[in-house]
PDB file of C-alpha atoms and ligand atoms in Angstrom:
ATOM      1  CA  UNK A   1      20.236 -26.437  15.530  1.00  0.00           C
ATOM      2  CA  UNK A   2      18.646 -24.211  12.851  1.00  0.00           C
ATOM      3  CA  UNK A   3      20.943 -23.594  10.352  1.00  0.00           C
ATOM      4  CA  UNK A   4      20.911 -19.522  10.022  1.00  0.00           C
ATOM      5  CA  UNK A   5      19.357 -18.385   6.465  1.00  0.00           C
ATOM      6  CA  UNK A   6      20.882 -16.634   3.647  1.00  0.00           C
ATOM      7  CA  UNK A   7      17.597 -15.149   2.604  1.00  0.00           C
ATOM      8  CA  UNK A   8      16.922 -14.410  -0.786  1.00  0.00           C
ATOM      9  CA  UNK A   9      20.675 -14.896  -2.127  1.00  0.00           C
ATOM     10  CA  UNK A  10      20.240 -18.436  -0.448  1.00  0.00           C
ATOM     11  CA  UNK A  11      20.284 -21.799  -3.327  1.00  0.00           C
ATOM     12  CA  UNK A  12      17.201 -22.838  -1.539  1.00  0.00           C
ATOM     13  CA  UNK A  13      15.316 -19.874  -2.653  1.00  0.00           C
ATOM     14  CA  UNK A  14      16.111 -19.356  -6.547  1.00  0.00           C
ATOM     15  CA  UNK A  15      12.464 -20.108  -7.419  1.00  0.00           C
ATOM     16  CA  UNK A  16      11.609 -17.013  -5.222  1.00  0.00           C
ATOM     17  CA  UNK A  17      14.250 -15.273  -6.985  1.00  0.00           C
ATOM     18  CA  UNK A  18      13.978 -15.720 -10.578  1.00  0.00           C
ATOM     19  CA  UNK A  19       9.910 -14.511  -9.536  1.00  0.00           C
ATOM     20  CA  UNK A  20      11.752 -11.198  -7.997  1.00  0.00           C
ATOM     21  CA  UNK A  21      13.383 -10.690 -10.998  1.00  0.00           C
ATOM     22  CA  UNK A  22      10.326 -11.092 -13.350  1.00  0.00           C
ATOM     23  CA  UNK A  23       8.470  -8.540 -11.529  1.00  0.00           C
ATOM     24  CA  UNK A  24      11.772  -6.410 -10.939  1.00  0.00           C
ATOM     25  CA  UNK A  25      12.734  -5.934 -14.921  1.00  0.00           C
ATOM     26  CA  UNK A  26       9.252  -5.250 -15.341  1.00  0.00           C
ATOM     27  CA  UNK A  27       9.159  -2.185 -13.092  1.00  0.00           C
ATOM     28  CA  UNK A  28      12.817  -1.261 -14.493  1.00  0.00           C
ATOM     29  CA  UNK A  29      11.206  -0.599 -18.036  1.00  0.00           C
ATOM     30  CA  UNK A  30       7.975   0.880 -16.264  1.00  0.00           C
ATOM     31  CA  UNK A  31      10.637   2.996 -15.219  1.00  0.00           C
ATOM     32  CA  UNK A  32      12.679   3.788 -18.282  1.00  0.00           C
ATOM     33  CA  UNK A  33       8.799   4.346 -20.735  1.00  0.00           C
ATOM     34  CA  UNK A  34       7.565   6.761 -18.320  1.00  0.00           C
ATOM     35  CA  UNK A  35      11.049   8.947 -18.144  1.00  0.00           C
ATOM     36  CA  UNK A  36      10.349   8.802 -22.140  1.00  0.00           C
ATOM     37  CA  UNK A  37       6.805   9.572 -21.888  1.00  0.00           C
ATOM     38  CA  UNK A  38       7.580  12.542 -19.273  1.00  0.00           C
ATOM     39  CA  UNK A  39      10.315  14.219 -21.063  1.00  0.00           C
ATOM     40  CA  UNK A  40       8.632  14.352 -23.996  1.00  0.00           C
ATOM     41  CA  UNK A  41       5.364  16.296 -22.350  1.00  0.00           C
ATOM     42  CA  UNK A  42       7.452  17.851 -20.553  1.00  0.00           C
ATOM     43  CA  UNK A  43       8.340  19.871 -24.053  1.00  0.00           C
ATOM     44  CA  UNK A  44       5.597  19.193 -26.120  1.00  0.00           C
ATOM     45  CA  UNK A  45       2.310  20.948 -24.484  1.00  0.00           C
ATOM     46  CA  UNK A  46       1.655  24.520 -25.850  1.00  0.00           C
ATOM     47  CA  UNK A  47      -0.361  27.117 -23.617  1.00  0.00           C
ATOM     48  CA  UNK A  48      -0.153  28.588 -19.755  1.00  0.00           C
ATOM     49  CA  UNK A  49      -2.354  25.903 -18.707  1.00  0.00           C
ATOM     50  CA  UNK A  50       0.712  23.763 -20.028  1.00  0.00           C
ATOM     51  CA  UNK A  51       3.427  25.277 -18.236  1.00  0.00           C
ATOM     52  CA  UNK A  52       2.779  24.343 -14.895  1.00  0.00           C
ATOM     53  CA  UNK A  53       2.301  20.862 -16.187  1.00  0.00           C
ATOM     54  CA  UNK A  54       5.287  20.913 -18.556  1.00  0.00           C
ATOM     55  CA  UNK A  55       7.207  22.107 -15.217  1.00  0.00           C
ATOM     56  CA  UNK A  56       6.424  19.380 -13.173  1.00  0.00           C
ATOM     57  CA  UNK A  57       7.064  16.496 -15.461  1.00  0.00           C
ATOM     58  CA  UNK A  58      10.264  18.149 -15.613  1.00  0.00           C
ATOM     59  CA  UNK A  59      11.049  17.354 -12.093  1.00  0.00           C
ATOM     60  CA  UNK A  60       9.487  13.953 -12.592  1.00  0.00           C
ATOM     61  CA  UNK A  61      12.116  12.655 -14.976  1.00  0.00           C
ATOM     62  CA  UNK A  62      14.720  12.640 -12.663  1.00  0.00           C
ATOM     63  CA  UNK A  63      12.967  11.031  -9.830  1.00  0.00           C
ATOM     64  CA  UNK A  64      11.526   8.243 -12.493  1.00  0.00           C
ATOM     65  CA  UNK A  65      15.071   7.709 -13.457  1.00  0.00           C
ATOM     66  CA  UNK A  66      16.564   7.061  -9.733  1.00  0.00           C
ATOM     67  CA  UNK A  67      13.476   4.600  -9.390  1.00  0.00           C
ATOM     68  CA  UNK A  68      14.689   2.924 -12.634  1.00  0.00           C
ATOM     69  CA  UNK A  69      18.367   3.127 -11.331  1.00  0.00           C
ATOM     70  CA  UNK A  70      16.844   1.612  -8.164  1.00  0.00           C
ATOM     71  CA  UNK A  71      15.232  -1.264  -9.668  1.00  0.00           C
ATOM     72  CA  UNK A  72      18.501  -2.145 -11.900  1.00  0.00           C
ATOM     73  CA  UNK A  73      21.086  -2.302  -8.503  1.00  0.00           C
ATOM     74  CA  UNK A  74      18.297  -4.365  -6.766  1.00  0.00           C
ATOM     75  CA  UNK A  75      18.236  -6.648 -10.068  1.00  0.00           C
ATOM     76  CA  UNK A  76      21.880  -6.845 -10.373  1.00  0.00           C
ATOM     77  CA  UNK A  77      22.140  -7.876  -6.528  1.00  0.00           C
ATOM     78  CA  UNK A  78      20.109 -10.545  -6.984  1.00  0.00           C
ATOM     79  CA  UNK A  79      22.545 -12.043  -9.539  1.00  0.00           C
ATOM     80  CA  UNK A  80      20.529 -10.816 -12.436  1.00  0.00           C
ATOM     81  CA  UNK A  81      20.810  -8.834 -15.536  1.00  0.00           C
ATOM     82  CA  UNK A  82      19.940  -5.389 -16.418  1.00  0.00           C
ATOM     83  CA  UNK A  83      17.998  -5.363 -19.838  1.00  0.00           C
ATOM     84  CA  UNK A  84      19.211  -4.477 -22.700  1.00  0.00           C
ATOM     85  CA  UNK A  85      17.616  -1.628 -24.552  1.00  0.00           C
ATOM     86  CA  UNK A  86      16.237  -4.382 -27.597  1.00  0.00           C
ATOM     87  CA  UNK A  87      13.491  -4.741 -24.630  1.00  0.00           C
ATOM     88  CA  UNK A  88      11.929  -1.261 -24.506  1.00  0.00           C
ATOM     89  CA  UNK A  89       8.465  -1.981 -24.121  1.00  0.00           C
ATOM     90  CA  UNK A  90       5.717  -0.091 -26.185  1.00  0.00           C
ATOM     91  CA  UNK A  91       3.026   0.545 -23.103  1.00  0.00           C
ATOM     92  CA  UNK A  92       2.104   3.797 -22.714  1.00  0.00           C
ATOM     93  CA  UNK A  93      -0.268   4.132 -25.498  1.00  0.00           C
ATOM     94  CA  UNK A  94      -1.960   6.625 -23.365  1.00  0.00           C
ATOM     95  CA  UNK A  95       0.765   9.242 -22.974  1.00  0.00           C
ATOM     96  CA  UNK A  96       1.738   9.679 -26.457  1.00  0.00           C
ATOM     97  CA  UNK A  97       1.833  13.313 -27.742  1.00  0.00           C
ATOM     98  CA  UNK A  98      -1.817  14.484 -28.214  1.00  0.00           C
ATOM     99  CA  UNK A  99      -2.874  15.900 -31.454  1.00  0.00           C
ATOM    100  CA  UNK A 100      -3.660  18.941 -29.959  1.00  0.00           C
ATOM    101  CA  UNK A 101      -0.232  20.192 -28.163  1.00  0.00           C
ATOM    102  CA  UNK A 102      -2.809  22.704 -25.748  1.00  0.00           C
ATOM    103  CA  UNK A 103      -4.390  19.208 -24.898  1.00  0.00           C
ATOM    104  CA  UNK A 104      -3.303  19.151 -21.574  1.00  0.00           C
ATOM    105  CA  UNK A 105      -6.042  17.341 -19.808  1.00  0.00           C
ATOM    106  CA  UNK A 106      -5.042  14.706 -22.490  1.00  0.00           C
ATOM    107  CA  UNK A 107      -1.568  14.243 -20.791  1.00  0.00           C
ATOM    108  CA  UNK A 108      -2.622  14.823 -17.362  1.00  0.00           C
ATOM    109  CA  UNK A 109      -4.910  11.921 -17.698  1.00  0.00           C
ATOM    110  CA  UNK A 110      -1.593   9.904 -19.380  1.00  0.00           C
ATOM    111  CA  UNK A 111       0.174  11.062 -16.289  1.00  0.00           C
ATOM    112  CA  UNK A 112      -2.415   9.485 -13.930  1.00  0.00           C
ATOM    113  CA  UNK A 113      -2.676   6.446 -15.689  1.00  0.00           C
ATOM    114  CA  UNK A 114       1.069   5.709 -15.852  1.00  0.00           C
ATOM    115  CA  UNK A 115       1.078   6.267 -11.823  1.00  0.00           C
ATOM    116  CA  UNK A 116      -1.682   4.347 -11.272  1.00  0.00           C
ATOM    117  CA  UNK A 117      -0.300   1.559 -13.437  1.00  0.00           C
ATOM    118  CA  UNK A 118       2.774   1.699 -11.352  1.00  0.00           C
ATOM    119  CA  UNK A 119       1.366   1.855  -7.979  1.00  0.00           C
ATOM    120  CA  UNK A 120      -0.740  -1.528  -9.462  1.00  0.00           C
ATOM    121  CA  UNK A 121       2.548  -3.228  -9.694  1.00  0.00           C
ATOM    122  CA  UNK A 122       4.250  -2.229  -6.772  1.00  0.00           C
ATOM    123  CA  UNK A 123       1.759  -2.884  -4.907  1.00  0.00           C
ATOM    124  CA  UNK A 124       1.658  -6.576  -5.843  1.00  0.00           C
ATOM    125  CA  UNK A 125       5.799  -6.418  -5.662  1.00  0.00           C
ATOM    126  CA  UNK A 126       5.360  -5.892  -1.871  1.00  0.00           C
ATOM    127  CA  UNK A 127       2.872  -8.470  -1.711  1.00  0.00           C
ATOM    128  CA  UNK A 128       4.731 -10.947  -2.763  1.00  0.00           C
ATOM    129  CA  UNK A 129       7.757  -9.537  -1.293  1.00  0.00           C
ATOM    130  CA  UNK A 130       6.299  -9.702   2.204  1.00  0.00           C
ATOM    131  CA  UNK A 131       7.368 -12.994   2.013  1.00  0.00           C
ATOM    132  CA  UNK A 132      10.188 -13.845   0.605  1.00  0.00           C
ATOM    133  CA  UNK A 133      12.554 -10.790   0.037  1.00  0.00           C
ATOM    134  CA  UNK A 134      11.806  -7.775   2.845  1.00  0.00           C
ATOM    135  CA  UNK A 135      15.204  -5.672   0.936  1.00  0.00           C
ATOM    136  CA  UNK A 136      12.872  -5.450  -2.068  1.00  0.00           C
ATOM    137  CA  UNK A 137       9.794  -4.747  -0.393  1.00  0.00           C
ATOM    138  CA  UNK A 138      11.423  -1.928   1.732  1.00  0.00           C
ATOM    139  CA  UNK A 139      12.913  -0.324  -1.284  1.00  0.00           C
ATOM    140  CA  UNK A 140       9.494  -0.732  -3.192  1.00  0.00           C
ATOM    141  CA  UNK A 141       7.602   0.412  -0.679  1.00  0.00           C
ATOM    142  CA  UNK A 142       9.608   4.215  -0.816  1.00  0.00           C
ATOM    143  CA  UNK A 143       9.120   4.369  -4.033  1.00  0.00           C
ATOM    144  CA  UNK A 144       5.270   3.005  -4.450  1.00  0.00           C
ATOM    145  CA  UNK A 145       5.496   6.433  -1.463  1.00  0.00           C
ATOM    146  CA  UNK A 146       6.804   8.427  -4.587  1.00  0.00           C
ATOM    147  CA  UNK A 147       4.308   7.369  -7.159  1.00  0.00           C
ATOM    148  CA  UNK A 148       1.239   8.063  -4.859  1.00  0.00           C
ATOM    149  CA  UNK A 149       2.491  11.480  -4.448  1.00  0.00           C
ATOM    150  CA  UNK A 150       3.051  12.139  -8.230  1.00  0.00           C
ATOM    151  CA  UNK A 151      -0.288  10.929  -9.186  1.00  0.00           C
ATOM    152  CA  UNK A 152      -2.455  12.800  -5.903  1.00  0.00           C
ATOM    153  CA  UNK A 153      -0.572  15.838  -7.556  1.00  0.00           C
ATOM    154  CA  UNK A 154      -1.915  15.077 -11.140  1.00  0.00           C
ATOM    155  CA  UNK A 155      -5.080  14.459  -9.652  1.00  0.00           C
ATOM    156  CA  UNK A 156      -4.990  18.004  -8.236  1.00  0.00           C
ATOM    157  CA  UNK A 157      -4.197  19.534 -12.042  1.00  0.00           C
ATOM    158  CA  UNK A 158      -7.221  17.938 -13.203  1.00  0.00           C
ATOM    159  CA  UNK A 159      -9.283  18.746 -10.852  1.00  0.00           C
ATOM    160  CA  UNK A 160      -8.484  21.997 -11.120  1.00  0.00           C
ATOM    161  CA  UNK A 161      -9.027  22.097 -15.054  1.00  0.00           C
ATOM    162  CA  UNK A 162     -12.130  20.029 -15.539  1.00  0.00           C
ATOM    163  CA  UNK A 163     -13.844  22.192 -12.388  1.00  0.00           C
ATOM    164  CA  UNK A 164     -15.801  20.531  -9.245  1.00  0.00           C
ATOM    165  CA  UNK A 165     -18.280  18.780 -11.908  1.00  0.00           C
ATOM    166  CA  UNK A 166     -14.902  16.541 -13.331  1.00  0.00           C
ATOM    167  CA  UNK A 167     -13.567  13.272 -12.412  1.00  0.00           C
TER     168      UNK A 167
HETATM  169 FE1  FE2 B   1       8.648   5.856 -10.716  1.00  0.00          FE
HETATM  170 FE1  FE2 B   2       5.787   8.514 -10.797  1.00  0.00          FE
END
């Protein structure tokens, strides 16, 4: 008789596991840079154009944060380790403040390459977690939901800004 299977947590499967947790910590300090990046353009721009923007981030930071929260419990139930802040990863080149703080196109375009880096990533989390973990692809999959939505909507403010003749 088949023996019934313990999954993910199961001996047979740390191999599967420790790969889980590799591309788990690395969306945990996706995470954690982009609530940095946001709440800092979500002061910094100067302008109206910028408000709207600024406002928005705003709103981001806490939904980044659950995702990071998110990727920590799923890390820690998989008899890992949460990072230690020693880690932080330097990434985001492209949504540091611009010189110009009316540059808003500048971190719009930050904005949409952060989600798009992110929906990258998740999508090859589900990939692989098609296989071998369906907790983590269920959870990933709700938030890769998130990140499309954030970066359609920055998509929209650039549109808007750079006219029908922009990207
Ligand atoms: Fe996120
Ligand atoms: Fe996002």
């Amino acid at each position: 008789m088949k023996q019934p299977s313990q999954g993910i947590l199961s001996t047979a499967r740390a191999q599967d596991r420790q790969e889980v947790l590799k591309l788990l910590t690395t969306a945990y300090w996706m995470e954690l840079e982009t609530v940095a990046s946001y709440v800092a353009n979500s002061i910094n721009p100067d302008g109206i154009r910028a408000q709207e923007i600024k406002e928005s981030l705003n709103e981001d930071i806490d939904e980044e944060l659950g995702h990071a929260k998110k990727f920590g419990e799923r890390i820690k139930t998989l008899y890992g380790t949460v990072p230690g802040s020693k880690d932080f990863p330097k990434e985001q080149s492209y949504l540091q403040p611009p010189a110009d703080p009316t540059d808003v196109v500048a971190v719009i375009k930050g904005v949409i390459e952060a989600e798009r880096g992110a929906i990258e990533h998740y999508n090859k989390v589900i990939e692989f977690c098609a296989d071998t973990d369906p907790v983590t692809e269920d959870m990933v999959i709700a938030i890769l939901r998130d990140e499309e939505g954030h970066r359609r909507l920055f998509e929209g403010f650039l549109r808007e800004i750079e006219g029908p003749g922009g990207a």
